[in-house]
Short mmCIF file of C-alpha atoms and ligand atoms in Angstrom, two decimals:
data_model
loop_
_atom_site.label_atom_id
_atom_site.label_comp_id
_atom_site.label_asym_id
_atom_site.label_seq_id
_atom_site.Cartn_x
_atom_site.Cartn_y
_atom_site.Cartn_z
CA UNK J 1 36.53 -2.25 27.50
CA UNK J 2 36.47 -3.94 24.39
CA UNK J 3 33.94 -2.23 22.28
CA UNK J 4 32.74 -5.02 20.18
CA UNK J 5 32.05 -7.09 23.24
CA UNK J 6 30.17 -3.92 24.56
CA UNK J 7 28.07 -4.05 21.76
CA UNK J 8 26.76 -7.50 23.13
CA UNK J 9 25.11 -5.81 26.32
CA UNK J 10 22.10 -3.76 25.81
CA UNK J 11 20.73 -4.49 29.24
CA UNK J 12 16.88 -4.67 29.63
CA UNK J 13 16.77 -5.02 26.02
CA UNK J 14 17.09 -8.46 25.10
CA UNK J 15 14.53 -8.75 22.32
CA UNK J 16 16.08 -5.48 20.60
CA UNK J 17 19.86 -6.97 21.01
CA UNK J 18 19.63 -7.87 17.29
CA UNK J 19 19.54 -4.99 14.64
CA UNK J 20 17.26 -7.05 12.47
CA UNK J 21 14.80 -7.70 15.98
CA UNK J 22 15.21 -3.60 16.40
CA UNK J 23 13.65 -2.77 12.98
CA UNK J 24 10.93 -5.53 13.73
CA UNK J 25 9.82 -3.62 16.88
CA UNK J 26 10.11 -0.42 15.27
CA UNK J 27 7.08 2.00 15.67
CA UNK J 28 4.83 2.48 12.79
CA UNK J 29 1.19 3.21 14.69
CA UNK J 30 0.98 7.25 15.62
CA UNK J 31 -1.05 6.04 18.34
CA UNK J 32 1.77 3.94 20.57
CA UNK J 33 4.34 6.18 19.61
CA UNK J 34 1.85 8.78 21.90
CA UNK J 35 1.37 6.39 24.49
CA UNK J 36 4.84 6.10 25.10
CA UNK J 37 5.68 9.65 25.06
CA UNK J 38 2.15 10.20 27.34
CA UNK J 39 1.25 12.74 24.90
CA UNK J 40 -2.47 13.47 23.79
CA UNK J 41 -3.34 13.68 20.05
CA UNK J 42 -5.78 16.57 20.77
CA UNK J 43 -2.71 18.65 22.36
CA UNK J 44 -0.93 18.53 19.05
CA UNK J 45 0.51 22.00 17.97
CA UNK J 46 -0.50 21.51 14.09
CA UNK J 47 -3.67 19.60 13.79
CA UNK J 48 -5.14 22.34 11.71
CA UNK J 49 -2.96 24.46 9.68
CA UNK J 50 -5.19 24.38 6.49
CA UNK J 51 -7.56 26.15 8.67
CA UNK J 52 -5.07 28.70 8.94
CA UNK J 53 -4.44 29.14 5.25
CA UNK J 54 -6.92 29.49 2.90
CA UNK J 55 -4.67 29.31 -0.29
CA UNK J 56 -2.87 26.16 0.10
CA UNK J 57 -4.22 22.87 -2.01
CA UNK J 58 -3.22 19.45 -0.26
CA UNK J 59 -2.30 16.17 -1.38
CA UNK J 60 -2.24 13.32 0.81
CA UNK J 61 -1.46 10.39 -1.05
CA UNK J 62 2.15 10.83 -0.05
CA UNK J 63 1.80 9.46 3.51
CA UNK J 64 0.98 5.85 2.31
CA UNK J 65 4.52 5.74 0.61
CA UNK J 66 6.02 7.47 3.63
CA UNK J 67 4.36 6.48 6.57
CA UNK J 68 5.27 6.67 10.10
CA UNK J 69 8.38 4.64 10.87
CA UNK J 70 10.74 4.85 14.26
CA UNK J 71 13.16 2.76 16.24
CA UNK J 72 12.37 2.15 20.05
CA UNK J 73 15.86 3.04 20.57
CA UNK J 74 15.55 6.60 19.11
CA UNK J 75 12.11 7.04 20.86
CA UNK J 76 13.63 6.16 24.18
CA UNK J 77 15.75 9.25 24.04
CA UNK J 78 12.75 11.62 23.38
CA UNK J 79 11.70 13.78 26.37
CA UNK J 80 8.01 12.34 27.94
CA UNK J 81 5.05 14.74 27.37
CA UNK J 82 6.72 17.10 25.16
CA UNK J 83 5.04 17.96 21.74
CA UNK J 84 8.04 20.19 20.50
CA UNK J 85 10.98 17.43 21.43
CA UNK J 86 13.76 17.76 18.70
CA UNK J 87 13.49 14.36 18.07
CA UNK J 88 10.07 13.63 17.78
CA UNK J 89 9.26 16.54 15.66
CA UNK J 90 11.99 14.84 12.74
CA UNK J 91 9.67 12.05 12.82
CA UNK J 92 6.07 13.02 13.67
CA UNK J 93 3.70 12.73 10.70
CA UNK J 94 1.83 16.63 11.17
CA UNK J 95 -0.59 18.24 8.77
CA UNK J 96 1.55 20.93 7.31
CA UNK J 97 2.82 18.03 4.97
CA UNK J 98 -0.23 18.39 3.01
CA UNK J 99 0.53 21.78 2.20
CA UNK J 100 2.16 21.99 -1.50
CA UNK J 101 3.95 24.86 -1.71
CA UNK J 102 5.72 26.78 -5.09
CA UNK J 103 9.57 25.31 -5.25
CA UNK J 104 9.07 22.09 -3.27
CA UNK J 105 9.41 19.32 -5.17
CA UNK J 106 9.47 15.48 -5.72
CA UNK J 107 13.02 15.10 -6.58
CA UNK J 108 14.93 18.72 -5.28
CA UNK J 109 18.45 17.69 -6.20
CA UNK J 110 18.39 16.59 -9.22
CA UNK J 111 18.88 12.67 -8.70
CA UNK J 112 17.07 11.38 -11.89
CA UNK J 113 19.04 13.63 -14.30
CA UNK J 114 22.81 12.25 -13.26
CA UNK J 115 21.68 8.66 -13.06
CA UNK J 116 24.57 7.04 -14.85
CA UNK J 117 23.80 3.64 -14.61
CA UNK J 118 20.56 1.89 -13.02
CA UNK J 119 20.99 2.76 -9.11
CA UNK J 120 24.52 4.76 -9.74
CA UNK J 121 24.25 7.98 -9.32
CA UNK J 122 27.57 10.69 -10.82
CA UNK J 123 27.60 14.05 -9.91
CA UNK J 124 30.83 14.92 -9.02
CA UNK J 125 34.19 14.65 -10.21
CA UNK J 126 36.10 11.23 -8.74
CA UNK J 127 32.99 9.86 -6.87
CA UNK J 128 29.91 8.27 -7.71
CA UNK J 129 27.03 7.20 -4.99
CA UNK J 130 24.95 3.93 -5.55
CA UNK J 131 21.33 3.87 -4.29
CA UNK J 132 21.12 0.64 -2.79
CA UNK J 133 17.62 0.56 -1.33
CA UNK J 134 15.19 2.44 -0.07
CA UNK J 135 14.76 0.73 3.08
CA UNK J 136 15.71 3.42 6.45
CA UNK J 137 15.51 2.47 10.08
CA UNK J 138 13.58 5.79 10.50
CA UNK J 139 11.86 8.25 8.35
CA UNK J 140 12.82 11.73 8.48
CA UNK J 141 10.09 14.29 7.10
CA UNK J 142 11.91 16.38 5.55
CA UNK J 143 13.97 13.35 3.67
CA UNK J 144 15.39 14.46 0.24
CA UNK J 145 14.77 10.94 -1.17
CA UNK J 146 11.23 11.11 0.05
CA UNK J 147 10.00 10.39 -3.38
CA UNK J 148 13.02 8.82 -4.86
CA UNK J 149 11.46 5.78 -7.14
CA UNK J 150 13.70 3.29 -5.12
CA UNK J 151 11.38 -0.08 -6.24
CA UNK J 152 12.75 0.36 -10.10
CA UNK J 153 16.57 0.22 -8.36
CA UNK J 154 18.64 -2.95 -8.56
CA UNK J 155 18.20 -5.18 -5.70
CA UNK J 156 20.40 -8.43 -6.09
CA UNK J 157 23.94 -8.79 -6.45
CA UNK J 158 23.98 -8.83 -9.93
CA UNK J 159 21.51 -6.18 -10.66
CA UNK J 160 24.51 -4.24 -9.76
CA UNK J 161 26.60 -5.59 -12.49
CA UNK J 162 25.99 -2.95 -14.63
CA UNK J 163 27.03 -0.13 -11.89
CA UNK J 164 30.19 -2.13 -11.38
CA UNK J 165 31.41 -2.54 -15.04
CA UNK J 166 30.68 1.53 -15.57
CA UNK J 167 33.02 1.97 -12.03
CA UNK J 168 35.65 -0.38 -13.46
CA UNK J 169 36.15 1.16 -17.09
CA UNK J 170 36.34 4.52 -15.67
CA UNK J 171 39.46 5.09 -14.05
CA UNK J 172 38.93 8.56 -12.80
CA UNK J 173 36.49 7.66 -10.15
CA UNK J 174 38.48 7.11 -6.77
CA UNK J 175 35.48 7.22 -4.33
CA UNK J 176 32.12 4.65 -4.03
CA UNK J 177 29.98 6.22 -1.67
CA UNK J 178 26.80 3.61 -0.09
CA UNK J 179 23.71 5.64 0.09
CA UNK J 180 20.06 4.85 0.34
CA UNK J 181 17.82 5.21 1.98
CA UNK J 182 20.33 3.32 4.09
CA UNK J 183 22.68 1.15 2.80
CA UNK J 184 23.26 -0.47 6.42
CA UNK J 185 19.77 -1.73 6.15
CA UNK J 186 21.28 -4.37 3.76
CA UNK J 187 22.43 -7.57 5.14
CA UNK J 188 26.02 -8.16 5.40
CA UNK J 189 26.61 -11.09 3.57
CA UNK J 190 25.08 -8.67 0.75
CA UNK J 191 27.14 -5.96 1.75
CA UNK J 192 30.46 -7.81 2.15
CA UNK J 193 30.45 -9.29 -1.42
CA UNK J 194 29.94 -6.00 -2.91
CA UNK J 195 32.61 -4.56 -1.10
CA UNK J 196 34.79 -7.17 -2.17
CA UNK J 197 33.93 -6.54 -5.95
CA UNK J 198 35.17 -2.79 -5.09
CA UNK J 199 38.23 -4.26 -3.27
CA UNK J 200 39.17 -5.42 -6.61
CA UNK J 201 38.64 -2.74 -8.93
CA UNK J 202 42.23 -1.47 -8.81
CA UNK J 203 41.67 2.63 -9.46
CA UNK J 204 38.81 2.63 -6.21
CA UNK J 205 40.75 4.27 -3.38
CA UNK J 206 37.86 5.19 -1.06
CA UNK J 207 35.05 3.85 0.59
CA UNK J 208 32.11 5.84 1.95
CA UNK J 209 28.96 4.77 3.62
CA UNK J 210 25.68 7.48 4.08
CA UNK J 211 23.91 6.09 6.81
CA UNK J 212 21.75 7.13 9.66
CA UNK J 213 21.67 3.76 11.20
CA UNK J 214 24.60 3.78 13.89
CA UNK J 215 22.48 6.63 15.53
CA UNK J 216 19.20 5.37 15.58
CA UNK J 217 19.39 1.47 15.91
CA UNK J 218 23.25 1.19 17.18
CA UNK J 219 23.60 -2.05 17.34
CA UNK J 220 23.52 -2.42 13.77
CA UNK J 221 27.35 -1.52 13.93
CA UNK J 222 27.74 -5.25 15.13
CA UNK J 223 30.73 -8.16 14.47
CA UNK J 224 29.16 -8.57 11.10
CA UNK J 225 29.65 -5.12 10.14
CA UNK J 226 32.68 -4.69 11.68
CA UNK J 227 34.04 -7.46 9.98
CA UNK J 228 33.69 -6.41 6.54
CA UNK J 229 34.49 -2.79 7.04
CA UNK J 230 37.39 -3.75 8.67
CA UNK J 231 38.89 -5.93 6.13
CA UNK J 232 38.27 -4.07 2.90
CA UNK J 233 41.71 -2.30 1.95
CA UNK J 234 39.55 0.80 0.55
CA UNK J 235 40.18 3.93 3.35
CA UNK J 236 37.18 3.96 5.27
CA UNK J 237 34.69 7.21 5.68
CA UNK J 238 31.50 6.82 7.62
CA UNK J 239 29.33 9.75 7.01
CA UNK J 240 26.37 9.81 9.86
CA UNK J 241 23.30 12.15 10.29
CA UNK J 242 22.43 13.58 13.45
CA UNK J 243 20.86 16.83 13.97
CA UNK J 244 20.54 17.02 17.36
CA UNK J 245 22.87 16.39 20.96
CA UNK J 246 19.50 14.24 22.50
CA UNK J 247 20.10 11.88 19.54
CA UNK J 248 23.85 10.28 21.43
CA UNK J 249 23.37 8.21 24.00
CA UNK J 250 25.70 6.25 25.21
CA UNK J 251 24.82 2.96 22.87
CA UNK J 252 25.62 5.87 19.98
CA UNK J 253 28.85 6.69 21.33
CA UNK J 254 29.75 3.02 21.64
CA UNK J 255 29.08 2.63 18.38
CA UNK J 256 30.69 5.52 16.80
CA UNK J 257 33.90 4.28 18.83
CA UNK J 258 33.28 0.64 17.35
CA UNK J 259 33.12 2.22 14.12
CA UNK J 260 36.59 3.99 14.43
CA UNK J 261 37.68 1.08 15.59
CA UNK J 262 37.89 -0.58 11.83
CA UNK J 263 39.90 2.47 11.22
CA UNK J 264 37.31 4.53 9.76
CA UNK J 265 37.22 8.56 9.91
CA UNK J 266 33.48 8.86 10.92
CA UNK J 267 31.70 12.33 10.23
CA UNK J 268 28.39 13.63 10.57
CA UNK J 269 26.19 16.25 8.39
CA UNK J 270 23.40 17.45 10.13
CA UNK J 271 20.26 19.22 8.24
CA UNK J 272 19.27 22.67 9.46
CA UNK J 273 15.68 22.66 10.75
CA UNK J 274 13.28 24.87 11.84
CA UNK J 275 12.65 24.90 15.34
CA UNK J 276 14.37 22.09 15.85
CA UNK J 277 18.00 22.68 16.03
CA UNK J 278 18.02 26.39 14.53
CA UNK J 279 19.91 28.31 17.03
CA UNK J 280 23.91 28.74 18.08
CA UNK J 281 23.41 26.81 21.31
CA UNK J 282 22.12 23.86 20.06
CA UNK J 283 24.31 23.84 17.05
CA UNK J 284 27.82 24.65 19.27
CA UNK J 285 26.11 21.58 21.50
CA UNK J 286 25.90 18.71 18.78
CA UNK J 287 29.36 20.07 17.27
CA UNK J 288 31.19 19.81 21.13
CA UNK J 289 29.52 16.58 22.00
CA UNK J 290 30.43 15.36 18.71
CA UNK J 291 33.92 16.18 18.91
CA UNK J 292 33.86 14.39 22.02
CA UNK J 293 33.44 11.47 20.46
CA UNK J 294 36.55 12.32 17.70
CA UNK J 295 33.26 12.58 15.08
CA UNK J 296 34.24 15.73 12.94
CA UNK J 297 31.42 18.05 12.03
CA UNK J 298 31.20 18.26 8.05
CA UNK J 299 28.43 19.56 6.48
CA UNK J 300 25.55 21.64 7.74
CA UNK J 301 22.87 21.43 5.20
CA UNK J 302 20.67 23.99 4.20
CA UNK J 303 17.34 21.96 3.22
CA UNK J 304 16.46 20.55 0.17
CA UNK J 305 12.94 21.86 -1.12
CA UNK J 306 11.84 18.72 -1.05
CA UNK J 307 7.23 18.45 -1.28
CA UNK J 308 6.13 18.12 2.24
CA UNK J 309 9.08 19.64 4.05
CA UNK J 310 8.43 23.39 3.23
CA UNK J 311 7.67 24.18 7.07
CA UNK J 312 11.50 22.76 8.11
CA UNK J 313 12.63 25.45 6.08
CA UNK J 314 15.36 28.18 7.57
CA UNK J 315 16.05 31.28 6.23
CA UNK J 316 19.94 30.95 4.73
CA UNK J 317 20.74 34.18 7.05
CA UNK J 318 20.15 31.59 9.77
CA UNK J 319 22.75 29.24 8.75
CA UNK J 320 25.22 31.63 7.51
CA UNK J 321 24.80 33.54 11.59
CA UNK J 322 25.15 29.47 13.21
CA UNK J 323 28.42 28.86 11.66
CA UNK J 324 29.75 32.31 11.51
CA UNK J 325 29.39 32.69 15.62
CA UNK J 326 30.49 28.80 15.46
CA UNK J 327 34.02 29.66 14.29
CA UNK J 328 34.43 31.91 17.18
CA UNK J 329 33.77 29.10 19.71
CA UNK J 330 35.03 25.81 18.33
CA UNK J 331 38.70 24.74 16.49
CA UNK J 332 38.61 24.85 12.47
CA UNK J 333 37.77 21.33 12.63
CA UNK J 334 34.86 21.51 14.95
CA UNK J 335 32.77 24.21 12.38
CA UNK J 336 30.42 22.33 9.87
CA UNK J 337 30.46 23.90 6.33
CA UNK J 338 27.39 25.55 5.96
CA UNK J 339 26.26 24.04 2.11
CA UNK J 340 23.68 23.76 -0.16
CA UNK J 341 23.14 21.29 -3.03
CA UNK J 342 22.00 22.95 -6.11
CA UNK J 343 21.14 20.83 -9.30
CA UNK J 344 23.89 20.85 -12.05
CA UNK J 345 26.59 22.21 -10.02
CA UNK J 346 30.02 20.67 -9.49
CA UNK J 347 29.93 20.38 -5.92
CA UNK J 348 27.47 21.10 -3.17
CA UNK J 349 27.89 24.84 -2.58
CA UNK J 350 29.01 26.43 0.33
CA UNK J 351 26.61 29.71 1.45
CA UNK J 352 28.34 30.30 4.85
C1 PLP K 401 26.26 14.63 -1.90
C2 PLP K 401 26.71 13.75 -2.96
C3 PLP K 401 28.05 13.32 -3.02
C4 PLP K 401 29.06 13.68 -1.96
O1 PLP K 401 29.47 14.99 -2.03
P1 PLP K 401 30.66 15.46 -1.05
O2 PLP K 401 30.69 16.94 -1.22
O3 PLP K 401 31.89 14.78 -1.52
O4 PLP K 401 30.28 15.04 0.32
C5 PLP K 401 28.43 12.52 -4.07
N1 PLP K 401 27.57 12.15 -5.03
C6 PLP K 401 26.28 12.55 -5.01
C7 PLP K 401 25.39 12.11 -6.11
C8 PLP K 401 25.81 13.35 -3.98
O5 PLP K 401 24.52 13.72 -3.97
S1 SF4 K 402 17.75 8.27 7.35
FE1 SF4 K 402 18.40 9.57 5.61
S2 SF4 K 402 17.56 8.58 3.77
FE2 SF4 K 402 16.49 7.70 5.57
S3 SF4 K 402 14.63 8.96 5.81
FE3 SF4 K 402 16.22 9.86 7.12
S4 SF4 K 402 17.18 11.46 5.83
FE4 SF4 K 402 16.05 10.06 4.46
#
């Protein structure tokens, strides 16, 4: 079947056929997100860990700037009744956020210090990322760019001037990546005439987009999209972020396929999490169903020690055991490099 016609039939889901109706309906109340999983606040596993812990000192002002936010379509693939789903527990707004912990900070990688030009972002030789909103489709707890100060960014067209003219005088920068938040929260009339000022900057070889929205509102990859992506002559890399096997349905897969279908090389970098997708088995599960749907598994991440997040955390003997006993049950291609971003380094490191 044609894909892009696919894309057209989310049965039972008429209001949500739109991506822009999908974000609309998103959850942002704690208390439907329960009622639709039948789950009971007063059954939550960390109500009280300050009770627990003398020593810690809270803040809470962060959950008004990060609040609660889910697509119906990701929700429907979380299991009813269960507190400790995989995908709930990326998105579930607990009290151990509160906790401040020693190393975990507002900005973990190092954004503000390689900001080359307002909302472009050089760290690495031949590529530079632009942050072009701050706008997600979901938000992860244990998000990097958490605190990332995303309303001083450009916003229009030509707020991005300035990040154009520094890509087009220097000529050693091959690679534009589109990160965010998510860049695929933009709209594409937006998103095609940047792309076409790229087109045209004759050194640019590569195009890459971050974005987590194929996975958790799919039919964002829509004739719009497709469109654009398809007609720039940059080569094409999708980079998507899923950390668990619960997170593809089958609208995912369609989309993933849709994506390819522009003639993009789509891969995925999953974060390691605690308790959440921390073993072999559910690691060698993403990576096989992944590969099943020709998405190549690039980085694992270690996690950034970003405020909030400190109870995601892994050990790095974890990670270093997943992808080790990885290699012994999946082709080269199929093992995720196991990496780390540390601030002022060349590249992201790899610790496997
Ligand atoms: C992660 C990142 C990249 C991409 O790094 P790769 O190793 O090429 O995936 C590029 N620029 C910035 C600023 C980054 O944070
Ligand atoms: S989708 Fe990405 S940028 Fe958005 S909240 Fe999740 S991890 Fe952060």
């Amino acid at each position: 079947m044609n894909p892009i016609l696919k894309c057209k039939t989310f049965k039972g889901h008429e209001a949500e056929a739109s991506w822009q109706a999908g974000l609309k309906l998103a959850i942002r109340d704690s208390k439907q997100l329960l009622e639709l999983l039948e789950l009971e606040l007063e059954d939550e596993p960390f109500r009280n860990p300050l009770e627990q812990s003398v020593e810690v000192r809270t803040s809470i002002q962060d959950h008004a700037h990060f609040p609660l936010f889910v697509t119906r379509e990701y929700v429907r693939r979380m299991q009813i009744g269960d507190w400790n789903d995989p995908l709930l527990r990326q998105v579930w707004v607990d009290a151990r956020e509160r906790i401040e912990q020693a190393g975990f900070v507002a900005d973990p990688v190092g954004d503000g210090e390689s900001e080359i030009a307002p909302g472009l972002l050089q760290k690495y030789s031949g590529r530079v990322l632009l942050v072009m909103t701050g706008a997600c489709a979901i938000h992860c707890r244990y998000c990097f760019r958490r605190h990332y100060p995303y309303s001083t960014g450009p916003r229009t067209l030509s707020d991005w001037q300035a990040a154009l003219d520094r890509i087009e005088t220097d000529r050693s920068i091959k690679e534009v990546i589109l990160s965010g938040g998510d860049p695929l929260t933009i709209v594409d009339s937006t998103l095609a005439q940047l792309v076409s000022r790229l087109d045209e900057i004759e050194h640019l070889e590569r195009l890459r987009i971050h974005t987590r929205l194929p996975v958790v509102l799919p039919q964002r990859v829509d004739r719009g999209l497709l469109n654009w992506l398809g007609s720039t002559r940059l080569s094409k890399w999708v980079v998507v972020h899923i950390n668990h096997a619960q997170e593809i349905d089958h609208h995912v897969q369609d989309a993933m396929t849709r994506l390819r279908s522009t003639g993009a090389t789509v891969l995925n970098q999953a974060v390691l999490l605690r308790e959440i997708n921390d073993t072999v088995e559910i690691q060698e599960t993403l990576c096989k169903r992944l590969l099943q749907n020709s998405v190549i598994p690039y980085y694992l991440n270690q996690l950034d020690p970003v405020q909030g997040a400190a109870h995601f955390e892994t050990e790095i003997a974890t990670g270093k055991m997943i992808v080790r006993e990885l290699a012994k049950r999946l082709p080269g291609y199929g093992v995720p490099r196991f990496v780390q971003e540390q601030p002022g380094q060349p590249n992201k490191i790899r610790i496997d």
